[in-house]
Amino acid sequence: MKRFFRRLTGLLAVFMAVLFFFCGALMQLTPAALRTDRLTMSLPCVNYPLSLSYEGNDLSSQGEDSPQRLLNARLMLLGTFPVKDVSVSLESRRYVIPGGTPFGIRLYTDGLVVSHTTPVYNGSREEYPAQEAGIEQGDVILSVNGRPLTSNEQLLTLVEQSGGMPVTMEIQHNNRNRTVSITPVLDSANHEYRTGLYVRDSCAGLGTMTFIDPETGSFAGLGHGICDAESGRLMPLLRGDIVPAEITSVRKSTCGNPGTLVGHFSGDESLGSLALNSEHGVYGTLRNLPAQTETVPVAYKQEVVRGKAVLLSSVDGGEPVPYAIEIEDISYNNRSNSKNMIIRITDERLLRTAGGIVQGMSGSPILQNGRLAGAVTHVFVNDTVRGYAVFAENMMEMCDNLQQTIHDNAA
């Protein structure tokens, strides 16, 4: 009998160790925060019998049609073993018009983004006024001698007017504002005062629309932010708009050399205004809703699973075409950037035409099980049939936050 109990105790210890290890693995695989339109829900993102326990919550008023509210819950394995605590946002399911069409972007920065710094040649000497002042690549110059900057030309004029005397610049460095003093140097080549700063005050390019919210007229596109090409700095938005664009051809992607959609602005008429440039994409408000207003539900991230999906894109310059893809990997807890999923192009048509993912396809919507699951964001340089994608839920949340900010400012 003692031997039996020793064996039973040993088996129980092994079982508890395995269960502890298993629950630890599930903690990493499952989201820490959930958005949903119902209290009772499945978690298809994990192929294990998980459920939510709402103990300690007053659910008497938490009906299916209740306004958005935040609940505390515990994720349970087999309804018995606790895995981890999660927050659950109960809200109404959102429906949007899926995109896939190209659009042109015109963006003007809030301040001047420092692309890089260079020496100024004063006779035979190299001087580095920007570096000596502590200005670095990626900094944003906000003002000179108290005057806010809106253009490169304005900076050149103020520096030239200094006559070589020190000027005071307010800059943003690592999201913190500070003041520096910089002494312009006379450039012997053109006899003008220079600071050794190369800056950008605007940018323009093509992107792909991800979705339009028919209730508010707001839109989301790109799936990633617009950054300065040299510094990688997210371009701070002062103002901007989107305009019609046309794709004329595609330059195929090859290993080590991502291709691109080739196109141009097809009109100067503004389709809508930009209000936010973020790491999850660009957002704004349309002037008019499109004629096509058929909507699809936005997938909650726990509904997005590995497997087959569809990508909508206008690679050939016509209407958006569905292409077959595979969602290979998912990170449900990654909310900080635009790389929530790894996708692979499987459609032979898109592989023949584009060689996989190309620049300009960023923002192309991904549909799975009839829902908007996400959007393409990046291509793998050395494996162009694969790339990253962002959750549609994350983009929808950014869109909602923007609308709330607009509403609060109006009030």
mmCIF file of C-alpha atoms in Angstrom:
data_model
loop_
_atom_site.group_PDB
_atom_site.id
_atom_site.type_symbol
_atom_site.label_atom_id
_atom_site.label_comp_id
_atom_site.label_asym_id
_atom_site.label_seq_id
_atom_site.Cartn_x
_atom_site.Cartn_y
_atom_site.Cartn_z
ATOM 1 C CA MET A 1 0.000 0.000 0.000
ATOM 2 C CA LYS A 2 2.857 2.377 0.848
ATOM 3 C CA ARG A 3 4.432 1.661 -2.535
ATOM 4 C CA PHE A 4 1.108 2.451 -4.215
ATOM 5 C CA PHE A 5 0.844 5.789 -2.457
ATOM 6 C CA ARG A 6 4.468 6.630 -3.272
ATOM 7 C CA ARG A 7 3.774 5.917 -6.930
ATOM 8 C CA LEU A 8 0.561 7.900 -6.793
ATOM 9 C CA THR A 9 2.370 10.816 -5.156
ATOM 10 C CA GLY A 10 5.115 10.631 -7.772
ATOM 11 C CA LEU A 11 2.604 10.573 -10.621
ATOM 12 C CA LEU A 12 0.735 13.492 -9.077
ATOM 13 C CA ALA A 13 3.981 15.464 -8.785
ATOM 14 C CA VAL A 14 4.801 14.759 -12.433
ATOM 15 C CA PHE A 15 1.261 15.739 -13.444
ATOM 16 C CA MET A 16 1.480 19.015 -11.499
ATOM 17 C CA ALA A 17 4.896 19.795 -13.016
ATOM 18 C CA VAL A 18 3.613 19.149 -16.526
ATOM 19 C CA LEU A 19 0.471 21.192 -15.801
ATOM 20 C CA PHE A 20 2.574 24.051 -14.411
ATOM 21 C CA PHE A 21 4.810 24.013 -17.483
ATOM 22 C CA PHE A 22 1.794 23.762 -19.808
ATOM 23 C CA CYS A 23 -0.024 26.682 -18.170
ATOM 24 C CA GLY A 24 3.183 28.721 -18.380
ATOM 25 C CA ALA A 25 3.336 28.060 -22.115
ATOM 26 C CA LEU A 26 -0.332 29.032 -22.504
ATOM 27 C CA MET A 27 0.381 32.331 -20.731
ATOM 28 C CA GLN A 28 2.734 33.250 -23.573
ATOM 29 C CA LEU A 29 0.421 31.984 -26.313
ATOM 30 C CA THR A 30 -2.742 33.767 -25.216
ATOM 31 C CA PRO A 31 -3.584 37.511 -25.227
ATOM 32 C CA ALA A 32 -3.358 39.495 -21.995
ATOM 33 C CA ALA A 33 -6.258 41.725 -23.077
ATOM 34 C CA LEU A 34 -9.300 40.749 -25.106
ATOM 35 C CA ARG A 35 -11.943 42.704 -26.971
ATOM 36 C CA THR A 36 -15.180 40.879 -27.692
ATOM 37 C CA ASP A 37 -18.897 41.368 -28.335
ATOM 38 C CA ARG A 38 -20.020 38.539 -26.050
ATOM 39 C CA LEU A 39 -19.298 37.307 -22.546
ATOM 40 C CA THR A 40 -19.095 33.664 -23.559
ATOM 41 C CA MET A 41 -16.551 33.181 -26.304
ATOM 42 C CA SER A 42 -14.197 30.625 -27.736
ATOM 43 C CA LEU A 43 -10.485 31.172 -28.258
ATOM 44 C CA PRO A 44 -9.710 29.644 -31.669
ATOM 45 C CA CYS A 45 -6.227 31.155 -31.448
ATOM 46 C CA VAL A 46 -5.276 28.301 -29.089
ATOM 47 C CA ASN A 47 -6.297 24.692 -29.749
ATOM 48 C CA TYR A 48 -6.931 23.905 -26.096
ATOM 49 C CA PRO A 49 -10.109 23.878 -23.948
ATOM 50 C CA LEU A 50 -9.870 27.367 -22.459
ATOM 51 C CA SER A 51 -12.676 29.403 -20.968
ATOM 52 C CA LEU A 52 -13.136 32.667 -19.070
ATOM 53 C CA SER A 53 -14.263 32.988 -15.469
ATOM 54 C CA TYR A 54 -15.792 36.320 -14.460
ATOM 55 C CA GLU A 55 -15.829 35.718 -10.719
ATOM 56 C CA GLY A 56 -15.970 38.945 -8.731
ATOM 57 C CA ASN A 57 -17.724 40.893 -11.521
ATOM 58 C CA ASP A 58 -21.293 42.108 -11.328
ATOM 59 C CA LEU A 59 -22.639 40.671 -14.575
ATOM 60 C CA SER A 60 -26.284 41.455 -13.922
ATOM 61 C CA SER A 61 -26.054 44.558 -16.090
ATOM 62 C CA GLN A 62 -23.456 43.238 -18.529
ATOM 63 C CA GLY A 63 -25.808 42.191 -21.307
ATOM 64 C CA GLU A 64 -24.758 41.354 -24.835
ATOM 65 C CA ASP A 65 -25.996 44.744 -26.018
ATOM 66 C CA SER A 66 -24.421 46.752 -23.190
ATOM 67 C CA PRO A 67 -22.158 49.720 -24.016
ATOM 68 C CA GLN A 68 -18.427 49.141 -23.969
ATOM 69 C CA ARG A 69 -17.094 48.265 -20.544
ATOM 70 C CA LEU A 70 -14.008 46.685 -19.071
ATOM 71 C CA LEU A 71 -14.185 43.430 -17.104
ATOM 72 C CA ASN A 72 -11.632 41.411 -15.188
ATOM 73 C CA ALA A 73 -11.541 37.704 -15.943
ATOM 74 C CA ARG A 74 -9.427 34.639 -15.392
ATOM 75 C CA LEU A 75 -8.436 32.314 -18.213
ATOM 76 C CA MET A 76 -9.133 28.718 -17.165
ATOM 77 C CA LEU A 77 -7.901 25.418 -18.590
ATOM 78 C CA LEU A 78 -10.595 22.706 -18.635
ATOM 79 C CA GLY A 79 -12.704 25.101 -16.572
ATOM 80 C CA THR A 80 -10.618 24.201 -13.505
ATOM 81 C CA PHE A 81 -6.974 25.245 -13.732
ATOM 82 C CA PRO A 82 -6.206 28.997 -13.775
ATOM 83 C CA VAL A 83 -3.828 30.116 -16.536
ATOM 84 C CA LYS A 84 -3.681 33.902 -16.063
ATOM 85 C CA ASP A 85 -5.748 37.008 -15.406
ATOM 86 C CA VAL A 86 -6.917 38.950 -18.448
ATOM 87 C CA SER A 87 -8.874 42.134 -19.080
ATOM 88 C CA VAL A 88 -11.947 41.837 -21.290
ATOM 89 C CA SER A 89 -13.419 44.805 -23.130
ATOM 90 C CA LEU A 90 -17.064 44.081 -23.921
ATOM 91 C CA GLU A 91 -18.187 46.116 -26.937
ATOM 92 C CA SER A 92 -20.241 46.036 -30.105
ATOM 93 C CA ARG A 93 -18.826 44.303 -33.159
ATOM 94 C CA ARG A 94 -17.464 46.808 -35.679
ATOM 95 C CA TYR A 95 -18.088 46.679 -39.440
ATOM 96 C CA VAL A 96 -15.936 48.427 -42.033
ATOM 97 C CA ILE A 97 -15.572 48.783 -45.796
ATOM 98 C CA PRO A 98 -12.447 46.821 -46.824
ATOM 99 C CA GLY A 99 -9.916 48.672 -48.970
ATOM 100 C CA GLY A 100 -7.197 47.410 -51.273
ATOM 101 C CA THR A 101 -7.124 50.503 -53.495
ATOM 102 C CA PRO A 102 -4.062 52.774 -53.836
ATOM 103 C CA PHE A 103 -4.012 56.375 -52.697
ATOM 104 C CA GLY A 104 -1.503 59.188 -52.766
ATOM 105 C CA ILE A 105 -0.169 60.743 -49.571
ATOM 106 C CA ARG A 106 0.980 64.332 -49.041
ATOM 107 C CA LEU A 107 2.372 64.916 -45.551
ATOM 108 C CA TYR A 108 3.839 68.069 -43.997
ATOM 109 C CA THR A 109 5.820 67.716 -40.790
ATOM 110 C CA ASP A 110 5.345 69.394 -37.436
ATOM 111 C CA GLY A 111 8.889 70.784 -37.216
ATOM 112 C CA LEU A 112 11.852 69.687 -39.342
ATOM 113 C CA VAL A 113 13.175 66.123 -39.144
ATOM 114 C CA VAL A 114 16.977 65.829 -39.139
ATOM 115 C CA SER A 115 17.823 63.262 -41.826
ATOM 116 C CA HIS A 116 21.561 63.503 -41.183
ATOM 117 C CA THR A 117 24.343 65.912 -40.283
ATOM 118 C CA THR A 118 27.357 66.872 -42.426
ATOM 119 C CA PRO A 119 30.529 68.947 -42.065
ATOM 120 C CA VAL A 120 30.663 72.557 -43.234
ATOM 121 C CA TYR A 121 33.825 73.462 -45.175
ATOM 122 C CA ASN A 122 35.298 76.753 -44.007
ATOM 123 C CA GLY A 123 38.317 77.128 -46.251
ATOM 124 C CA SER A 124 40.411 74.015 -45.745
ATOM 125 C CA ARG A 125 38.805 73.192 -42.396
ATOM 126 C CA GLU A 126 35.912 70.843 -41.698
ATOM 127 C CA GLU A 127 33.603 72.066 -38.954
ATOM 128 C CA TYR A 128 30.665 70.255 -37.391
ATOM 129 C CA PRO A 129 28.312 72.855 -35.866
ATOM 130 C CA ALA A 130 25.299 70.522 -35.623
ATOM 131 C CA GLN A 131 27.226 67.717 -33.943
ATOM 132 C CA GLU A 132 28.959 70.133 -31.563
ATOM 133 C CA ALA A 133 25.522 71.436 -30.532
ATOM 134 C CA GLY A 134 24.423 67.860 -29.740
ATOM 135 C CA ILE A 135 21.894 67.567 -32.564
ATOM 136 C CA GLU A 136 21.538 64.009 -33.840
ATOM 137 C CA GLN A 137 19.949 62.175 -36.744
ATOM 138 C CA GLY A 138 16.234 61.717 -36.093
ATOM 139 C CA ASP A 139 15.874 64.822 -33.913
ATOM 140 C CA VAL A 140 13.097 67.275 -34.757
ATOM 141 C CA ILE A 141 13.881 71.004 -34.898
ATOM 142 C CA LEU A 142 10.843 72.859 -33.567
ATOM 143 C CA SER A 143 11.967 76.492 -33.554
ATOM 144 C CA VAL A 144 14.894 78.878 -34.094
ATOM 145 C CA ASN A 145 15.214 81.866 -31.725
ATOM 146 C CA GLY A 146 11.650 81.232 -30.623
ATOM 147 C CA ARG A 147 10.184 81.186 -34.143
ATOM 148 C CA PRO A 148 8.332 77.924 -34.989
ATOM 149 C CA LEU A 149 9.628 76.217 -38.140
ATOM 150 C CA THR A 150 7.385 75.084 -40.971
ATOM 151 C CA SER A 151 9.788 74.719 -43.919
ATOM 152 C CA ASN A 152 13.394 74.069 -44.916
ATOM 153 C CA GLU A 153 13.570 77.489 -46.577
ATOM 154 C CA GLN A 154 12.606 79.194 -43.328
ATOM 155 C CA LEU A 155 15.487 77.481 -41.515
ATOM 156 C CA LEU A 156 17.973 78.534 -44.221
ATOM 157 C CA THR A 157 16.783 82.140 -44.016
ATOM 158 C CA LEU A 158 17.036 82.336 -40.218
ATOM 159 C CA VAL A 159 20.509 80.774 -40.228
ATOM 160 C CA GLU A 160 21.736 83.178 -42.934
ATOM 161 C CA GLN A 161 20.303 86.148 -41.044
ATOM 162 C CA SER A 162 22.331 85.153 -37.967
ATOM 163 C CA GLY A 163 25.503 86.416 -39.629
ATOM 164 C CA GLY A 164 27.451 83.668 -37.906
ATOM 165 C CA MET A 165 26.209 84.520 -34.410
ATOM 166 C CA PRO A 166 24.898 81.642 -32.246
ATOM 167 C CA VAL A 167 21.200 80.807 -32.628
ATOM 168 C CA THR A 168 18.953 79.002 -30.170
ATOM 169 C CA MET A 169 17.125 75.925 -31.396
ATOM 170 C CA GLU A 170 14.375 74.041 -29.615
ATOM 171 C CA ILE A 171 14.622 70.402 -30.609
ATOM 172 C CA GLN A 172 12.822 67.188 -29.784
ATOM 173 C CA HIS A 173 15.245 64.419 -28.874
ATOM 174 C CA ASN A 174 13.942 60.969 -27.900
ATOM 175 C CA ASN A 175 10.464 62.479 -27.409
ATOM 176 C CA ARG A 176 11.787 65.112 -25.018
ATOM 177 C CA ASN A 177 12.132 68.809 -25.805
ATOM 178 C CA ARG A 178 15.359 70.638 -25.052
ATOM 179 C CA THR A 179 17.115 73.844 -26.115
ATOM 180 C CA VAL A 180 20.549 73.962 -27.745
ATOM 181 C CA SER A 181 22.805 76.716 -29.044
ATOM 182 C CA ILE A 182 24.410 76.311 -32.459
ATOM 183 C CA THR A 183 26.902 78.589 -34.185
ATOM 184 C CA PRO A 184 26.529 78.657 -38.011
ATOM 185 C CA VAL A 185 29.721 78.394 -40.060
ATOM 186 C CA LEU A 186 30.452 80.290 -43.279
ATOM 187 C CA ASP A 187 30.536 77.783 -46.159
ATOM 188 C CA SER A 188 33.464 78.823 -48.349
ATOM 189 C CA ALA A 189 31.922 77.224 -51.448
ATOM 190 C CA ASN A 190 28.798 79.374 -51.611
ATOM 191 C CA HIS A 191 29.631 82.071 -49.039
ATOM 192 C CA GLU A 192 26.510 81.302 -46.993
ATOM 193 C CA TYR A 193 26.174 80.385 -43.338
ATOM 194 C CA ARG A 194 25.406 76.707 -42.732
ATOM 195 C CA THR A 195 24.712 74.474 -39.728
ATOM 196 C CA GLY A 196 25.507 71.096 -41.295
ATOM 197 C CA LEU A 197 21.893 69.983 -40.988
ATOM 198 C CA TYR A 198 19.950 68.115 -43.663
ATOM 199 C CA VAL A 199 16.281 68.265 -42.772
ATOM 200 C CA ARG A 200 12.899 67.269 -44.192
ATOM 201 C CA ASP A 201 9.663 69.213 -43.944
ATOM 202 C CA SER A 202 7.391 67.020 -46.082
ATOM 203 C CA CYS A 203 7.044 63.778 -47.976
ATOM 204 C CA ALA A 204 4.828 62.228 -50.629
ATOM 205 C CA GLY A 205 4.201 58.696 -51.805
ATOM 206 C CA LEU A 206 1.744 55.904 -52.531
ATOM 207 C CA GLY A 207 0.004 53.579 -50.099
ATOM 208 C CA THR A 208 -2.913 51.183 -49.920
ATOM 209 C CA MET A 209 -6.205 51.791 -48.131
ATOM 210 C CA THR A 210 -6.965 49.215 -45.421
ATOM 211 C CA PHE A 211 -10.519 50.095 -44.422
ATOM 212 C CA ILE A 212 -13.122 52.843 -44.135
ATOM 213 C CA ASP A 213 -15.469 53.202 -41.182
ATOM 214 C CA PRO A 214 -18.875 54.015 -42.736
ATOM 215 C CA GLU A 215 -20.220 55.355 -39.430
ATOM 216 C CA THR A 216 -17.613 58.097 -39.016
ATOM 217 C CA GLY A 217 -16.074 58.438 -42.491
ATOM 218 C CA SER A 218 -12.637 57.776 -41.012
ATOM 219 C CA PHE A 219 -10.077 55.662 -42.847
ATOM 220 C CA ALA A 220 -6.935 53.667 -42.075
ATOM 221 C CA GLY A 221 -4.094 52.798 -44.418
ATOM 222 C CA LEU A 222 -0.495 51.586 -44.773
ATOM 223 C CA GLY A 223 -0.462 49.529 -41.565
ATOM 224 C CA HIS A 224 2.859 51.143 -40.614
ATOM 225 C CA GLY A 225 3.992 54.705 -40.099
ATOM 226 C CA ILE A 226 5.575 57.051 -42.635
ATOM 227 C CA CYS A 227 9.205 57.496 -41.607
ATOM 228 C CA ASP A 228 12.165 59.521 -42.792
ATOM 229 C CA ALA A 229 14.102 57.199 -45.109
ATOM 230 C CA GLU A 230 17.521 58.088 -43.676
ATOM 231 C CA SER A 231 16.916 58.441 -39.941
ATOM 232 C CA GLY A 232 13.976 56.033 -39.632
ATOM 233 C CA ARG A 233 12.193 58.694 -37.538
ATOM 234 C CA LEU A 234 8.403 58.650 -37.617
ATOM 235 C CA MET A 235 7.438 61.840 -39.457
ATOM 236 C CA PRO A 236 5.571 64.122 -37.002
ATOM 237 C CA LEU A 237 2.352 65.171 -38.712
ATOM 238 C CA LEU A 238 1.398 68.834 -38.933
ATOM 239 C CA ARG A 239 -1.107 68.413 -41.745
ATOM 240 C CA GLY A 240 -1.636 66.316 -44.834
ATOM 241 C CA ASP A 241 -4.143 64.787 -47.157
ATOM 242 C CA ILE A 242 -4.730 61.869 -49.513
ATOM 243 C CA VAL A 243 -5.354 62.133 -53.255
ATOM 244 C CA PRO A 244 -6.315 59.744 -56.069
ATOM 245 C CA ALA A 245 -3.529 57.480 -57.333
ATOM 246 C CA GLU A 246 -3.087 55.028 -60.196
ATOM 247 C CA ILE A 247 -0.828 51.975 -60.392
ATOM 248 C CA THR A 248 0.759 51.676 -63.832
ATOM 249 C CA SER A 249 3.107 48.707 -63.387
ATOM 250 C CA VAL A 250 4.860 46.552 -60.828
ATOM 251 C CA ARG A 251 8.575 45.983 -60.360
ATOM 252 C CA LYS A 252 8.884 42.378 -59.200
ATOM 253 C CA SER A 253 10.485 41.415 -55.925
ATOM 254 C CA THR A 254 13.486 39.120 -55.956
ATOM 255 C CA CYS A 255 15.563 37.714 -53.107
ATOM 256 C CA GLY A 256 17.443 40.595 -51.522
ATOM 257 C CA ASN A 257 15.690 43.191 -53.656
ATOM 258 C CA PRO A 258 12.063 44.009 -52.773
ATOM 259 C CA GLY A 259 10.047 45.280 -55.710
ATOM 260 C CA THR A 260 7.602 48.155 -55.776
ATOM 261 C CA LEU A 261 4.295 49.280 -57.214
ATOM 262 C CA VAL A 262 4.931 51.960 -59.821
ATOM 263 C CA GLY A 263 2.298 54.651 -60.100
ATOM 264 C CA HIS A 264 1.478 58.310 -59.828
ATOM 265 C CA PHE A 265 -1.033 60.750 -58.421
ATOM 266 C CA SER A 266 -3.983 60.704 -60.820
ATOM 267 C CA GLY A 267 -5.492 63.924 -59.560
ATOM 268 C CA ASP A 268 -4.860 66.861 -57.272
ATOM 269 C CA GLU A 269 -8.278 66.822 -55.624
ATOM 270 C CA SER A 270 -8.067 65.967 -51.934
ATOM 271 C CA LEU A 271 -10.029 62.829 -51.006
ATOM 272 C CA GLY A 272 -9.600 63.386 -47.297
ATOM 273 C CA SER A 273 -7.405 64.832 -44.588
ATOM 274 C CA LEU A 274 -4.691 63.095 -42.575
ATOM 275 C CA ALA A 275 -4.975 63.368 -38.810
ATOM 276 C CA LEU A 276 -2.492 60.796 -37.495
ATOM 277 C CA ASN A 277 0.760 59.179 -38.587
ATOM 278 C CA SER A 278 1.511 56.310 -36.201
ATOM 279 C CA GLU A 279 3.470 53.061 -36.092
ATOM 280 C CA HIS A 280 0.170 51.287 -36.892
ATOM 281 C CA GLY A 281 -0.489 53.312 -40.063
ATOM 282 C CA VAL A 282 -1.983 56.593 -41.236
ATOM 283 C CA TYR A 283 -5.481 57.718 -40.290
ATOM 284 C CA GLY A 284 -7.831 60.487 -41.262
ATOM 285 C CA THR A 285 -11.285 61.437 -42.493
ATOM 286 C CA LEU A 286 -12.709 61.122 -46.011
ATOM 287 C CA ARG A 287 -14.623 63.938 -47.625
ATOM 288 C CA ASN A 288 -17.089 61.474 -49.161
ATOM 289 C CA LEU A 289 -17.801 57.768 -48.705
ATOM 290 C CA PRO A 290 -17.124 55.517 -51.726
ATOM 291 C CA ALA A 291 -19.985 54.226 -53.859
ATOM 292 C CA GLN A 292 -19.153 50.673 -52.751
ATOM 293 C CA THR A 293 -20.282 50.404 -49.129
ATOM 294 C CA GLU A 294 -20.448 46.636 -48.540
ATOM 295 C CA THR A 295 -19.011 45.973 -45.102
ATOM 296 C CA VAL A 296 -17.280 43.120 -43.300
ATOM 297 C CA PRO A 297 -16.863 42.566 -39.545
ATOM 298 C CA VAL A 298 -13.532 43.398 -37.926
ATOM 299 C CA ALA A 299 -11.958 40.289 -36.400
ATOM 300 C CA TYR A 300 -10.896 40.355 -32.783
ATOM 301 C CA LYS A 301 -7.275 39.279 -32.594
ATOM 302 C CA GLN A 302 -8.128 36.044 -30.760
ATOM 303 C CA GLU A 303 -10.224 35.099 -33.821
ATOM 304 C CA VAL A 304 -7.238 35.326 -36.169
ATOM 305 C CA VAL A 305 -5.626 31.900 -36.565
ATOM 306 C CA ARG A 306 -2.819 30.277 -38.487
ATOM 307 C CA GLY A 307 -3.981 29.035 -41.865
ATOM 308 C CA LYS A 308 -5.516 30.193 -45.108
ATOM 309 C CA ALA A 309 -6.553 33.785 -45.685
ATOM 310 C CA VAL A 310 -7.097 36.267 -48.526
ATOM 311 C CA LEU A 311 -5.198 39.437 -49.405
ATOM 312 C CA LEU A 312 -6.913 42.269 -51.327
ATOM 313 C CA SER A 313 -4.628 44.314 -53.568
ATOM 314 C CA SER A 314 -4.673 46.421 -56.749
ATOM 315 C CA VAL A 315 -1.333 45.240 -58.107
ATOM 316 C CA ASP A 316 -2.547 45.316 -61.718
ATOM 317 C CA GLY A 317 -3.922 48.840 -61.442
ATOM 318 C CA GLY A 318 -7.573 47.783 -61.543
ATOM 319 C CA GLU A 319 -10.050 46.986 -58.802
ATOM 320 C CA PRO A 320 -8.744 45.123 -55.727
ATOM 321 C CA VAL A 321 -8.267 41.401 -56.431
ATOM 322 C CA PRO A 322 -8.313 38.634 -53.778
ATOM 323 C CA TYR A 323 -5.080 36.624 -53.563
ATOM 324 C CA ALA A 324 -4.528 33.478 -51.507
ATOM 325 C CA ILE A 325 -2.087 33.706 -48.599
ATOM 326 C CA GLU A 326 -1.161 31.695 -45.520
ATOM 327 C CA ILE A 327 -0.907 33.124 -42.007
ATOM 328 C CA GLU A 328 2.133 31.271 -40.680
ATOM 329 C CA ASP A 329 2.713 32.753 -37.240
ATOM 330 C CA ILE A 330 0.928 35.100 -34.815
ATOM 331 C CA SER A 331 1.984 37.080 -31.749
ATOM 332 C CA TYR A 332 -1.216 37.864 -29.868
ATOM 333 C CA ASN A 333 0.404 39.995 -27.173
ATOM 334 C CA ASN A 334 2.424 42.266 -29.460
ATOM 335 C CA ARG A 335 0.624 45.638 -29.374
ATOM 336 C CA SER A 336 3.662 47.881 -29.714
ATOM 337 C CA ASN A 337 4.352 47.628 -33.434
ATOM 338 C CA SER A 338 3.005 46.542 -36.808
ATOM 339 C CA LYS A 339 4.457 43.010 -36.845
ATOM 340 C CA ASN A 340 1.707 40.914 -35.269
ATOM 341 C CA MET A 341 1.611 38.214 -37.952
ATOM 342 C CA ILE A 342 3.912 36.527 -40.450
ATOM 343 C CA ILE A 343 2.202 35.838 -43.775
ATOM 344 C CA ARG A 344 3.234 34.001 -46.917
ATOM 345 C CA ILE A 345 1.931 34.582 -50.445
ATOM 346 C CA THR A 346 0.659 31.313 -51.965
ATOM 347 C CA ASP A 347 -1.304 32.649 -54.946
ATOM 348 C CA GLU A 348 0.558 31.836 -58.179
ATOM 349 C CA ARG A 349 -0.910 34.887 -59.938
ATOM 350 C CA LEU A 350 0.611 37.295 -57.435
ATOM 351 C CA LEU A 351 3.896 35.377 -57.388
ATOM 352 C CA ARG A 352 4.151 35.612 -61.183
ATOM 353 C CA THR A 353 3.170 39.276 -61.310
ATOM 354 C CA ALA A 354 4.959 40.681 -58.269
ATOM 355 C CA GLY A 355 7.264 37.965 -56.975
ATOM 356 C CA GLY A 356 5.472 38.125 -53.624
ATOM 357 C CA ILE A 357 5.074 41.259 -51.512
ATOM 358 C CA VAL A 358 6.262 44.566 -52.958
ATOM 359 C CA GLN A 359 6.572 48.085 -51.575
ATOM 360 C CA GLY A 360 3.320 49.952 -52.031
ATOM 361 C CA MET A 361 1.225 46.954 -50.951
ATOM 362 C CA SER A 362 1.487 48.069 -47.327
ATOM 363 C CA GLY A 363 -2.011 48.446 -45.961
ATOM 364 C CA SER A 364 -3.540 45.782 -48.224
ATOM 365 C CA PRO A 365 -6.344 44.225 -46.156
ATOM 366 C CA ILE A 366 -6.281 40.564 -45.101
ATOM 367 C CA LEU A 367 -9.576 38.696 -44.802
ATOM 368 C CA GLN A 368 -10.053 35.422 -42.949
ATOM 369 C CA ASN A 369 -13.346 33.595 -42.358
ATOM 370 C CA GLY A 370 -15.264 36.569 -43.736
ATOM 371 C CA ARG A 371 -13.687 39.031 -41.295
ATOM 372 C CA LEU A 372 -11.047 41.738 -41.660
ATOM 373 C CA ALA A 373 -8.095 40.134 -39.884
ATOM 374 C CA GLY A 374 -5.314 42.629 -40.589
ATOM 375 C CA ALA A 375 -3.156 44.405 -43.137
ATOM 376 C CA VAL A 376 0.217 43.852 -44.809
ATOM 377 C CA THR A 377 2.996 46.026 -43.340
ATOM 378 C CA HIS A 378 6.452 44.778 -44.382
ATOM 379 C CA VAL A 379 8.188 42.439 -46.810
ATOM 380 C CA PHE A 380 11.085 40.164 -45.858
ATOM 381 C CA VAL A 381 14.018 41.448 -47.901
ATOM 382 C CA ASN A 382 15.602 38.003 -48.321
ATOM 383 C CA ASP A 383 12.327 36.090 -48.695
ATOM 384 C CA THR A 384 9.894 38.311 -50.557
ATOM 385 C CA VAL A 385 7.041 35.781 -50.598
ATOM 386 C CA ARG A 386 6.756 36.391 -46.848
ATOM 387 C CA GLY A 387 6.250 39.452 -44.695
ATOM 388 C CA TYR A 388 4.637 40.983 -41.630
ATOM 389 C CA ALA A 389 1.049 42.063 -40.993
ATOM 390 C CA VAL A 390 -0.739 44.016 -38.263
ATOM 391 C CA PHE A 391 -4.028 43.082 -36.553
ATOM 392 C CA ALA A 392 -7.076 44.930 -37.859
ATOM 393 C CA GLU A 393 -8.187 45.240 -34.230
ATOM 394 C CA ASN A 394 -5.110 47.349 -33.456
ATOM 395 C CA MET A 395 -5.790 49.622 -36.436
ATOM 396 C CA MET A 396 -9.471 49.916 -35.474
ATOM 397 C CA GLU A 397 -8.453 50.893 -31.950
ATOM 398 C CA MET A 398 -6.191 53.650 -33.314
ATOM 399 C CA CYS A 399 -9.059 54.867 -35.483
ATOM 400 C CA ASP A 400 -11.425 54.954 -32.492
ATOM 401 C CA ASN A 401 -8.873 56.803 -30.349
ATOM 402 C CA LEU A 402 -8.474 59.399 -33.085
ATOM 403 C CA GLN A 403 -12.221 59.932 -33.356
ATOM 404 C CA GLN A 404 -12.456 60.285 -29.580
ATOM 405 C CA THR A 405 -9.695 62.908 -29.638
ATOM 406 C CA ILE A 406 -11.463 64.818 -32.415
ATOM 407 C CA HIS A 407 -14.724 64.662 -30.437
ATOM 408 C CA ASP A 408 -13.053 65.846 -27.214
ATOM 409 C CA ASN A 409 -11.332 68.750 -29.007
ATOM 410 C CA ALA A 410 -14.609 69.791 -30.610
ATOM 411 C CA ALA A 411 -16.318 69.771 -27.220
#
